[in-house]
Short mmCIF file of N, CA and C in Angstrom, two decimals:
data_model
loop_
_atom_site.label_atom_id
_atom_site.label_comp_id
_atom_site.label_asym_id
_atom_site.label_seq_id
_atom_site.Cartn_x
_atom_site.Cartn_y
_atom_site.Cartn_z
N MET A 884 79.32 153.39 130.04
CA MET A 884 79.43 152.83 131.09
C MET A 884 78.18 152.49 131.90
N HIS A 885 78.24 151.29 132.51
CA HIS A 885 77.14 150.79 133.36
C HIS A 885 77.70 150.27 134.80
N ARG A 886 77.35 150.82 135.90
CA ARG A 886 77.93 150.32 137.05
C ARG A 886 76.85 149.32 137.54
N LEU A 887 77.61 148.09 137.86
CA LEU A 887 76.77 147.00 138.31
C LEU A 887 76.57 147.03 140.08
N ALA A 888 75.62 146.14 140.29
CA ALA A 888 75.30 146.11 141.69
C ALA A 888 76.45 145.86 142.72
N ASN A 889 77.47 144.99 142.08
CA ASN A 889 78.55 144.39 142.88
C ASN A 889 79.86 145.44 143.00
N GLY A 890 79.66 146.56 142.10
CA GLY A 890 80.63 147.57 142.15
C GLY A 890 81.53 147.79 140.85
N ASN A 891 81.39 146.50 140.25
CA ASN A 891 82.00 146.41 138.90
C ASN A 891 81.70 147.40 137.80
N THR A 892 82.17 147.80 136.90
CA THR A 892 81.78 148.68 135.85
C THR A 892 81.94 148.11 134.44
N VAL A 893 80.94 148.11 133.65
CA VAL A 893 81.04 147.48 132.07
C VAL A 893 81.09 148.80 131.37
N VAL A 894 82.27 148.81 130.55
CA VAL A 894 82.51 149.84 129.59
C VAL A 894 82.40 149.54 128.09
N ALA A 895 81.76 150.32 127.35
CA ALA A 895 81.77 150.34 125.88
C ALA A 895 82.96 150.95 125.45
N ASN A 896 83.76 150.50 124.76
CA ASN A 896 85.14 151.31 124.35
C ASN A 896 85.15 151.60 122.95
N TRP A 897 84.73 152.82 122.46
CA TRP A 897 84.76 153.12 121.15
C TRP A 897 86.25 153.13 120.57
N GLY A 898 86.63 152.39 119.45
CA GLY A 898 87.88 152.23 119.12
C GLY A 898 88.12 153.11 117.80
N GLY A 899 87.53 154.08 117.45
CA GLY A 899 87.67 154.89 116.14
C GLY A 899 89.07 155.57 116.10
N HIS A 900 89.02 156.34 114.98
CA HIS A 900 90.19 157.35 114.58
C HIS A 900 91.46 156.55 114.84
N GLY A 901 91.58 155.54 114.03
CA GLY A 901 92.72 154.76 113.89
C GLY A 901 93.24 153.69 114.76
N HIS A 902 92.05 153.22 115.77
CA HIS A 902 92.32 152.49 116.70
C HIS A 902 91.30 151.08 116.54
N ILE A 903 90.70 151.07 115.39
CA ILE A 903 89.86 149.95 115.19
C ILE A 903 90.71 148.58 115.15
N GLY A 904 90.23 147.67 115.83
CA GLY A 904 90.94 146.34 115.74
C GLY A 904 92.08 146.24 116.86
N LYS A 905 92.42 147.36 117.56
CA LYS A 905 93.50 147.41 118.47
C LYS A 905 93.14 147.33 120.01
N GLN A 906 91.94 147.27 120.46
CA GLN A 906 91.43 147.14 121.82
C GLN A 906 90.01 146.63 121.93
N PRO A 907 89.57 146.19 123.00
CA PRO A 907 88.39 145.36 123.14
C PRO A 907 87.28 146.44 123.04
N HIS A 908 86.23 145.85 122.55
CA HIS A 908 84.92 146.55 122.41
C HIS A 908 84.15 146.80 123.72
N LEU A 909 84.03 145.78 124.39
CA LEU A 909 83.20 145.86 125.72
C LEU A 909 84.16 145.26 126.66
N PHE A 910 84.11 145.70 127.91
CA PHE A 910 84.75 145.04 129.10
C PHE A 910 84.40 145.27 130.41
N GLU A 911 84.41 144.40 131.38
CA GLU A 911 84.19 144.66 132.76
C GLU A 911 85.19 144.72 133.61
N VAL A 912 85.28 145.80 134.64
CA VAL A 912 86.41 145.85 135.40
C VAL A 912 86.02 146.24 136.71
N THR A 913 86.76 145.47 137.80
CA THR A 913 86.45 145.59 139.03
C THR A 913 86.77 146.89 139.72
N ARG A 914 86.57 147.19 141.02
CA ARG A 914 86.96 148.50 141.53
C ARG A 914 88.55 148.55 141.84
N ASP A 915 89.22 147.37 141.83
CA ASP A 915 90.54 147.39 141.85
C ASP A 915 91.39 147.14 140.55
N LYS A 916 90.54 147.42 139.54
CA LYS A 916 91.14 147.59 137.95
C LYS A 916 91.60 146.40 137.58
N LYS A 917 90.87 145.07 137.95
CA LYS A 917 90.99 143.98 137.20
C LYS A 917 89.90 143.65 136.26
N VAL A 918 90.53 143.22 135.05
CA VAL A 918 89.43 142.95 133.97
C VAL A 918 88.72 141.50 134.15
N VAL A 919 87.35 141.60 134.27
CA VAL A 919 86.67 140.42 134.68
C VAL A 919 86.54 139.50 133.20
N TRP A 920 86.23 140.27 132.20
CA TRP A 920 85.73 139.70 130.85
C TRP A 920 86.06 140.81 129.85
N GLN A 921 86.19 140.52 128.59
CA GLN A 921 86.06 141.47 127.59
C GLN A 921 85.64 140.71 126.22
N VAL A 922 85.00 141.54 125.27
CA VAL A 922 84.58 141.39 124.09
C VAL A 922 85.47 142.11 122.99
N PHE A 923 86.19 141.06 122.04
CA PHE A 923 86.99 141.73 121.21
C PHE A 923 86.84 140.87 119.84
N ASP A 924 85.86 141.32 119.10
CA ASP A 924 85.22 140.58 117.97
C ASP A 924 85.18 141.52 116.62
N ASN A 925 86.27 141.68 115.99
CA ASN A 925 86.19 142.67 114.91
C ASN A 925 85.31 142.11 113.72
N ALA A 926 85.01 140.83 113.69
CA ALA A 926 84.24 140.11 112.63
C ALA A 926 82.81 140.72 112.92
N LEU A 927 82.35 140.86 113.97
CA LEU A 927 80.86 141.23 114.36
C LEU A 927 80.94 142.66 114.42
N PHE A 928 81.80 143.33 115.09
CA PHE A 928 81.72 144.80 115.29
C PHE A 928 83.06 145.63 114.75
N LYS A 929 82.66 146.83 114.34
CA LYS A 929 83.63 147.77 113.83
C LYS A 929 84.01 148.50 115.08
N THR A 930 82.95 149.34 115.62
CA THR A 930 82.97 150.09 116.73
C THR A 930 81.89 150.01 117.59
N ILE A 931 81.85 150.12 118.82
CA ILE A 931 80.79 150.39 119.74
C ILE A 931 80.68 151.59 120.47
N SER A 932 79.62 152.23 120.59
CA SER A 932 79.53 153.50 121.44
C SER A 932 78.74 153.48 122.82
N SER A 933 78.11 152.32 123.02
CA SER A 933 77.55 152.36 124.38
C SER A 933 77.13 150.96 124.78
N VAL A 934 76.57 150.83 125.85
CA VAL A 934 76.45 149.49 126.53
C VAL A 934 75.26 149.73 127.54
N GLN A 935 74.43 148.86 127.48
CA GLN A 935 73.26 148.93 128.74
C GLN A 935 73.00 147.38 129.29
N VAL A 936 73.31 147.11 130.45
CA VAL A 936 73.07 145.92 131.05
C VAL A 936 71.61 145.67 131.34
N LEU A 937 70.79 144.97 130.84
CA LEU A 937 69.46 144.84 131.10
C LEU A 937 69.27 143.91 132.04
N ASP A 938 70.07 142.85 132.44
CA ASP A 938 69.55 141.74 133.43
C ASP A 938 70.12 142.20 134.93
N ALA A 939 70.73 143.30 134.99
CA ALA A 939 71.26 143.63 136.27
C ALA A 939 70.10 144.42 137.10
N PRO A 940 69.66 144.01 138.17
CA PRO A 940 68.71 144.89 139.06
C PRO A 940 69.45 146.23 139.42
N SER A 941 68.74 147.22 139.62
CA SER A 941 69.10 148.50 140.18
C SER A 941 68.04 149.25 140.47
N ALA A 942 68.31 150.37 141.21
CA ALA A 942 67.25 151.42 141.78
C ALA A 942 66.78 152.11 140.75
N ALA A 943 67.31 152.01 139.42
CA ALA A 943 66.62 152.82 138.45
C ALA A 943 65.60 151.86 137.79
N SER A 944 65.72 150.63 137.72
CA SER A 944 64.76 149.61 137.16
C SER A 944 63.39 149.76 137.64
N ARG A 945 62.46 150.07 136.67
CA ARG A 945 60.97 150.06 136.85
C ARG A 945 60.43 149.09 135.89
N GLY A 946 60.16 147.94 136.34
CA GLY A 946 59.55 146.83 135.53
C GLY A 946 60.49 145.97 134.92
N ALA A 947 59.94 145.11 134.27
CA ALA A 947 60.79 144.17 133.53
C ALA A 947 61.45 144.85 132.45
N PRO A 948 62.78 144.15 132.16
CA PRO A 948 63.44 144.77 130.93
C PRO A 948 62.80 144.26 129.66
N LEU A 949 62.92 145.23 128.59
CA LEU A 949 62.35 144.91 127.42
C LEU A 949 63.22 144.25 126.55
N ARG A 950 62.93 143.24 125.69
CA ARG A 950 63.82 142.32 124.96
C ARG A 950 63.26 142.36 123.62
#
């Protein structure tokens, strides 16, 4: 998970153990539990276990993001 500056949360959703292809891989949710966007692409991904948003400024950022 990654908390954004606006309070939303980006979640990596690991869908293993019989759930592959049944749920989104990544999604962003607001504080009031509304889905902003989601990535559901089984041709590109089987499972995803983590996410890090590199373009979002935060207190933990030290220097420019590496790409």
